[in-house]
Amino acid sequence: MPPSRLLVTGGAGFIGANFVHYWLAKHPGDRLVVLDALTYAGNRASLATAAGHPSYRFVHGNILDLNLVTGLLREEEIDTVVHFAAESHVDRSILGPDAFIETNVVGTHTLLKAARAVWLAGSGRPHRFHHVSTDEVYGSLAPADPPFSERTAYAPNSPYSASKASSDHLVRAYHHTYGLCTTTSNCSNNYGPYQFPEKLIPLMMVNILHGKPLPLYGDGQNIRDWLYVEDHCRGIELVLERGGVGEVYNLGGHNEWANIDIVRLLCRLLDEAFAQDPELIRRFPDAPASQGRLAASLITWVKDRPGHDRRYAIDAEKSRRELGYLPKESFASGIEKTIAWMLANEPWWRQVMDGSYRDWIGRQYGA
Ligand code: NAD
Ligand code: TYD
């Protein structure tokens, strides 16, 4: 098989950056072009180690720019788009939905139009448009409900999930109407290196290290199905290699946790890390463990997120059966790796937290 030529949108974000590192390591002969607008969530620092790779190119630009995208597909002879670029944070979508409609709906449609123009009307070359989506399009589960399968009806509840659902439908329509070769994956909550500290797991870690409140929404019993980000990247690789054109695949961790239990786990693991490594006391003097207190003393109940989905859980049986997909990382090993990465990469999270993050946290919780 000749090497592929990939356009990765949103490659400077959390999952996109992990995917770039994963792909360059596994497929060093492939061309990989990143297109990213570098919003608050995109960071060149997350791609620093990719920069020297001969097959890699970074383009600072917006997926809404049809001429740019069409030009890149032609000039780079792209045969595979892996589309991560999105506004991705539910709380931000509640405060300001417009950017979510622009990027997630109009932006995805712009990419589809460019792909159609170049691949169907133009070169006619074999191609794949892979759309990265979320389990949140399926809505919310009651405690005893079966997990979401690919046949679960869409019922998005937040502006974020509604915008992602819209983009999923556009991808489906471009396959059925125009014959574009598409695949879509709907994945559960990810965690791991390079995650922006506005999402639950890195936010709680950074707040523990600073001795700041750990804001739990509502009763803390909302459940998410957590997947280590590298397992998501492997799942996307399997969809690209073995997935059927026009098909949808659910990816998940079989790993349901209530928020309060995750936060308690992070508190315990960080307390233990401080007990084992006195250097951490010098580096993080405001952390509770540096002052003889338990991290769990920082847990703070705050008002619930409006429309807060109660439970997400993924049935990934189709992906297992058709692609051979199974997560490799256990939650214990994945969280351990994530904590080790956060402690070893303090300059990364300090840098990304400057600016918008501080404003954001200040507005939300008065911290
Ligand atoms: P992220 O917010 O960390 O990164 C998004 C990236 O997209 C950033 O680099 C940003 O600069 C870029 N971007 C935003 N608007 C853009 C635009 N108009 N043009 C070009 N680039 C733009 O997001 P993430 O958590 O890495 O999520 C990536 C994808 O995976 C999203 O589509 C998201 O819906 C999906 N997803 C995320 C999760 C999760 O747990 N994080 C789970 C399932 C699916
Ligand atoms: P988040 O990481 O924002 O992902 P999503 O909303 O897309 O699932 O939130 C995960 C869960 O954690 C969700 O139930 C909301 C909750 N949460 C808190 O309780 N406090 C917080 O500060 C954040 C960011 C999230």
XYZ file of C-alpha atoms and ligand atoms in Angstrom:
436
model
C 0.000 0.000 0.000
C 1.494 3.431 -0.914
C 2.059 5.822 1.982
C -0.992 7.894 2.875
C -1.100 11.671 2.783
C -3.094 12.901 5.763
C -4.672 16.234 6.611
C -5.284 16.318 10.378
C -7.581 19.173 11.414
C -7.336 20.330 15.030
C -3.962 18.625 15.408
C -2.786 21.146 18.020
C -5.628 20.200 20.378
C -5.696 17.446 22.974
C -6.667 14.358 20.965
C -5.323 15.713 17.668
C -1.813 16.210 19.100
C -1.831 12.712 20.596
C -2.944 11.386 17.207
C -0.122 13.236 15.399
C 2.518 11.747 17.735
C 0.936 8.304 17.480
C 0.728 8.410 13.682
C 4.241 9.742 13.042
C 5.665 6.994 15.273
C 3.624 4.213 13.645
C 3.622 5.445 10.037
C 6.853 7.418 9.565
C 6.597 7.205 5.742
C 3.224 8.981 5.600
C 2.848 12.686 4.869
C 1.038 14.417 7.753
C -0.230 17.989 7.421
C -1.848 19.616 10.465
C -4.387 22.401 9.938
C -5.228 24.259 13.140
C -6.578 27.731 13.927
C -4.776 27.779 17.324
C -7.788 28.796 19.389
C -7.373 28.887 23.183
C -7.444 25.049 23.040
C -4.734 24.670 20.391
C -1.066 24.769 21.328
C 2.014 24.522 19.145
C 3.857 23.340 22.262
C 1.839 20.115 22.117
C 3.409 19.402 18.726
C 6.966 20.499 19.561
C 8.452 17.006 19.208
C 6.751 16.478 15.823
C 8.345 19.607 14.371
C 11.604 17.942 13.297
C 9.880 15.058 11.520
C 10.534 15.256 7.747
C 6.971 14.197 6.803
C 5.262 16.726 9.047
C 3.947 20.203 8.201
C 1.954 22.621 10.364
C -0.455 25.074 8.741
C -1.945 27.824 10.901
C -5.416 28.279 9.433
C -9.137 27.884 9.839
C -11.300 25.020 8.576
C -13.868 27.686 7.651
C -11.488 28.954 4.934
C -12.676 27.041 1.856
C -9.892 28.297 -0.422
C -7.215 27.339 2.080
C -8.623 23.859 2.631
C -9.198 23.196 -1.082
C -5.691 24.442 -1.877
C -4.148 22.193 0.769
C -6.011 19.102 -0.420
C -4.730 19.734 -3.975
C -1.214 20.972 -3.269
C -0.437 18.234 -0.731
C -2.303 15.535 -2.720
C -4.153 14.596 0.445
C -5.981 11.252 0.346
C -7.106 11.080 3.996
C -8.711 13.738 6.175
C -8.880 13.057 9.910
C -11.163 15.738 11.271
C -10.669 16.629 14.959
C -11.034 20.427 14.809
C -13.919 21.560 16.988
C -15.040 23.644 19.871
C -15.159 20.880 22.460
C -16.108 22.128 25.922
C -19.753 21.759 27.003
C -19.634 24.599 29.567
C -18.322 27.036 26.944
C -21.106 25.923 24.571
C -23.672 26.835 27.212
C -22.202 30.317 27.692
C -21.578 30.987 23.981
C -23.019 28.552 21.429
C -22.184 30.582 18.283
C -18.573 29.446 17.944
C -19.777 25.835 18.186
C -22.176 26.262 15.281
C -19.503 28.060 13.248
C -16.659 25.598 13.704
C -18.451 22.306 14.329
C -21.281 22.669 11.819
C -20.194 25.237 9.202
C -16.517 24.261 9.522
C -17.250 20.563 9.000
C -19.437 21.446 6.028
C -16.632 23.559 4.563
C -14.261 20.581 4.787
C -16.857 18.314 3.170
C -17.365 20.783 0.319
C -13.612 20.977 -0.271
C -13.260 17.192 -0.166
C -16.112 16.792 -2.636
C -14.649 19.376 -5.008
C -11.155 17.892 -4.976
C -11.834 14.170 -4.630
C -15.109 13.657 -6.511
C -15.200 16.389 -9.142
C -11.425 16.581 -9.509
C -8.819 13.869 -9.066
C -11.185 10.940 -8.466
C -8.425 9.379 -6.347
C -9.164 6.857 -3.569
C -9.862 8.856 -0.447
C -11.235 8.811 3.076
C -12.867 11.513 5.166
C -12.798 10.406 8.802
C -14.954 12.429 11.167
C -14.125 12.335 14.889
C -17.272 12.632 16.965
C -18.563 12.027 20.449
C -20.921 9.766 22.393
C -22.679 12.929 23.627
C -24.785 12.979 20.416
C -26.796 10.077 21.876
C -27.982 12.117 24.890
C -28.195 10.892 28.460
C -28.680 7.401 29.949
C -30.629 6.373 33.061
C -28.693 4.129 35.484
C -30.162 0.855 34.162
C -30.171 1.737 30.439
C -27.960 -0.287 28.073
C -24.911 1.619 26.746
C -25.114 3.615 23.494
C -24.746 1.506 20.355
C -24.456 2.771 16.776
C -28.228 2.189 16.493
C -29.126 4.437 19.439
C -31.246 7.391 18.276
C -29.567 10.794 18.424
C -30.805 13.007 21.300
C -28.208 15.749 21.876
C -28.858 17.979 24.903
C -26.157 20.684 24.910
C -25.238 23.172 22.183
C -21.926 21.263 21.938
C -23.538 17.860 21.383
C -26.168 19.349 19.064
C -23.417 20.889 16.925
C -21.536 17.582 16.809
C -24.760 15.725 15.934
C -25.335 18.179 13.078
C -21.836 17.584 11.754
C -22.330 13.791 11.958
C -25.487 14.137 9.852
C -23.678 16.261 7.256
C -20.926 13.640 6.954
C -23.567 10.939 6.533
C -25.379 13.010 3.897
C -22.201 13.629 1.871
C -21.643 9.882 1.738
C -25.208 8.978 0.795
C -25.809 11.855 -1.619
C -22.446 12.408 -3.292
C -20.623 9.138 -2.656
C -17.860 10.703 -0.541
C -15.934 7.899 1.222
C -16.552 8.724 4.864
C -16.270 7.077 8.259
C -17.327 8.432 11.647
C -16.259 7.398 15.148
C -18.250 8.354 18.253
C -16.022 8.163 21.289
C -16.513 8.467 25.038
C -14.633 10.890 27.353
C -10.862 10.902 26.807
C -8.087 11.649 29.283
C -4.288 11.718 29.044
C -1.363 13.996 28.075
C -1.963 17.450 26.548
C -5.570 17.787 27.757
C -6.504 21.411 28.351
C -7.059 22.039 32.091
C -10.707 23.023 31.720
C -11.861 19.386 31.428
C -12.560 17.402 34.581
C -9.383 15.344 35.063
C -6.605 17.884 34.283
C -8.579 20.704 35.946
C -8.819 18.760 39.187
C -5.121 17.848 39.083
C -3.981 21.425 38.497
C -6.306 22.728 41.220
C -4.986 20.175 43.729
C -1.411 21.253 42.932
C -2.398 24.900 43.542
C -4.529 24.216 46.630
C -7.619 25.581 44.842
C -11.250 24.407 45.226
C -12.254 21.272 43.315
C -15.647 22.310 41.865
C -18.039 19.354 41.573
C -21.261 20.057 39.715
C -24.599 19.002 41.220
C -24.388 15.842 43.342
C -21.158 14.594 41.700
C -22.912 11.368 40.652
C -22.900 12.014 36.895
C -21.215 9.145 35.115
C -18.781 9.196 32.182
C -17.063 6.285 30.366
C -13.335 7.152 30.356
C -10.859 6.154 27.652
C -7.097 6.750 27.608
C -6.407 9.000 24.619
C -3.921 6.637 22.952
C -6.622 3.953 22.826
C -8.813 6.463 20.970
C -5.985 7.123 18.484
C -5.577 3.365 17.932
C -9.325 3.061 17.406
C -9.238 5.753 14.707
C -6.272 4.001 13.064
C -8.312 0.766 12.960
C -11.299 2.579 11.440
C -9.022 4.067 8.752
C -7.443 0.690 7.996
C -10.410 -1.662 8.339
C -13.593 0.411 8.605
C -16.341 0.118 6.006
C -17.059 3.191 3.890
C -20.099 5.097 5.169
C -19.944 3.261 8.505
C -20.088 4.565 12.071
C -18.068 3.039 14.920
C -18.455 3.613 18.655
C -15.205 3.704 20.655
C -15.177 3.544 24.440
C -13.420 2.311 27.507
C -15.962 0.025 29.257
C -14.953 2.189 32.176
C -17.828 4.052 33.863
C -17.020 6.329 36.780
C -19.042 8.828 38.816
C -17.333 12.247 38.903
C -17.002 12.250 42.691
C -15.172 8.905 42.602
C -12.717 10.171 39.971
C -12.012 13.295 42.009
C -11.487 11.248 45.190
C -9.147 8.931 43.273
C -7.085 11.863 41.971
C -6.916 13.317 45.491
C -5.639 10.044 46.932
C -3.091 9.439 44.146
C -1.670 12.955 44.375
C -1.483 12.762 48.193
C 0.479 9.512 47.757
C 2.765 11.084 45.130
C 3.639 13.893 47.577
C 4.283 11.379 50.357
C 6.709 9.497 48.125
C 8.523 12.486 46.589
C 9.433 15.376 48.935
C 10.576 17.421 45.903
C 6.868 17.924 45.102
C 6.438 19.839 48.385
C 9.070 22.313 47.228
C 7.517 22.617 43.753
C 3.898 22.946 44.915
C 3.866 24.579 48.372
C 0.125 25.429 48.096
C -0.938 21.824 47.573
C -2.784 20.428 50.622
C -0.228 17.599 50.968
C 2.509 20.250 51.375
C 0.576 21.669 54.348
C -0.313 18.411 56.101
C -3.881 18.328 54.733
C -5.723 15.878 52.495
C -6.435 16.947 48.899
C -10.054 15.796 49.352
C -10.522 18.744 51.756
C -10.617 20.938 48.605
C -13.788 19.288 47.220
C -16.384 22.021 46.740
C -19.979 21.504 45.629
C -21.099 24.064 43.050
C -24.372 24.564 41.222
C -25.130 22.053 38.523
C -24.370 22.534 34.828
C -27.656 23.426 33.034
C -29.015 20.382 31.183
C -26.241 18.221 32.673
C -26.327 14.745 31.078
C -26.536 12.113 33.798
C -24.708 9.180 32.285
C -22.755 8.243 29.159
C -21.639 4.698 28.368
C -20.465 3.159 25.099
C -21.193 -0.253 23.629
C -18.089 -0.771 21.459
C -19.031 -4.317 20.368
C -19.265 -3.436 16.655
C -15.733 -1.970 16.747
C -14.450 -5.070 18.552
C -16.142 -7.456 16.121
C -15.396 -5.658 12.854
C -12.093 -3.884 13.628
C -10.570 -5.961 16.449
C -10.724 -2.852 18.676
C -10.159 -3.233 22.431
C -8.709 -0.599 24.773
C -5.202 -1.568 25.939
C -4.866 0.769 28.898
C -6.584 0.038 32.239
C -7.927 3.049 34.129
C -5.328 2.492 36.873
C -2.430 2.512 34.421
C -3.872 5.352 32.315
C -4.427 7.639 35.301
C -0.961 6.815 36.638
C 0.577 7.780 33.272
C -1.502 10.964 33.136
C -0.449 12.089 36.620
C 3.200 11.321 35.824
C 2.891 13.326 32.590
C 1.312 16.328 34.343
C 4.034 16.351 37.005
C 6.778 16.058 34.384
C 5.272 18.717 32.084
C 4.538 21.634 34.381
C 5.815 24.198 31.809
C 3.253 22.902 29.274
C 0.206 23.363 31.497
C 1.457 26.626 32.986
C 1.861 28.018 29.467
C -1.570 26.927 28.218
C -3.221 28.171 31.413
C -2.051 31.717 30.852
C -4.685 34.058 29.463
C -8.032 32.586 28.573
C -7.955 29.829 31.178
C -7.580 32.208 34.105
C -10.366 34.461 32.791
C -12.567 31.452 32.252
C -12.094 29.969 35.695
C -12.536 33.385 37.265
C -15.858 33.908 35.523
C -17.135 30.440 36.374
C -16.273 30.082 40.021
C -14.925 33.392 41.204
C -11.606 31.613 41.906
P -9.661 20.424 21.840
O -10.637 21.492 22.202
O -8.588 20.068 22.814
O -8.925 20.797 20.469
C -9.608 21.338 19.372
C -8.568 21.803 18.360
O -9.270 22.318 17.211
C -7.677 22.959 18.870
O -6.342 22.722 18.511
C -8.219 24.190 18.155
O -7.243 25.194 17.954
C -8.697 23.575 16.840
N -9.752 24.378 16.212
C -10.864 24.886 16.799
N -11.577 25.594 15.905
C -10.914 25.505 14.721
C -11.142 26.001 13.410
N -12.239 26.725 13.133
N -10.255 25.719 12.425
C -9.157 24.977 12.703
N -8.872 24.484 13.937
C -9.737 24.744 14.922
O -10.556 19.157 21.470
P -10.272 17.604 21.746
O -10.695 17.275 23.130
O -8.904 17.258 21.278
O -11.350 16.957 20.750
C -11.011 16.690 19.397
C -12.223 16.113 18.702
O -12.637 14.916 19.353
C -13.441 17.049 18.720
O -14.078 16.959 17.460
C -14.319 16.491 19.825
O -15.675 16.744 19.548
C -14.009 15.007 19.727
N -14.146 14.232 20.974
C -13.531 14.666 22.123
C -13.633 13.896 23.281
C -12.934 14.301 24.561
O -13.116 13.636 25.587
N -12.107 15.328 24.564
C -14.381 12.705 23.269
C -14.997 12.303 22.070
C -14.863 13.075 20.922
P -16.011 17.488 31.105
O -14.588 17.104 31.312
O -16.352 18.913 30.860
O -16.545 16.561 29.908
P -18.069 16.353 29.370
O -18.957 17.347 29.971
O -17.897 16.563 27.901
O -18.429 14.941 29.733
O -16.858 17.025 32.361
C -16.881 15.664 32.774
C -17.869 15.554 33.913
O -17.355 16.282 35.043
C -19.226 16.168 33.616
O -20.232 15.387 34.258
C -19.162 17.543 34.263
C -18.271 17.304 35.464
N -17.445 18.455 35.888
C -17.482 18.896 37.217
O -18.205 18.354 38.070
N -16.693 19.953 37.554
C -15.886 20.582 36.656
O -15.191 21.574 37.030
C -15.852 20.113 35.304
C -14.979 20.776 34.269
C -16.644 19.034 34.961
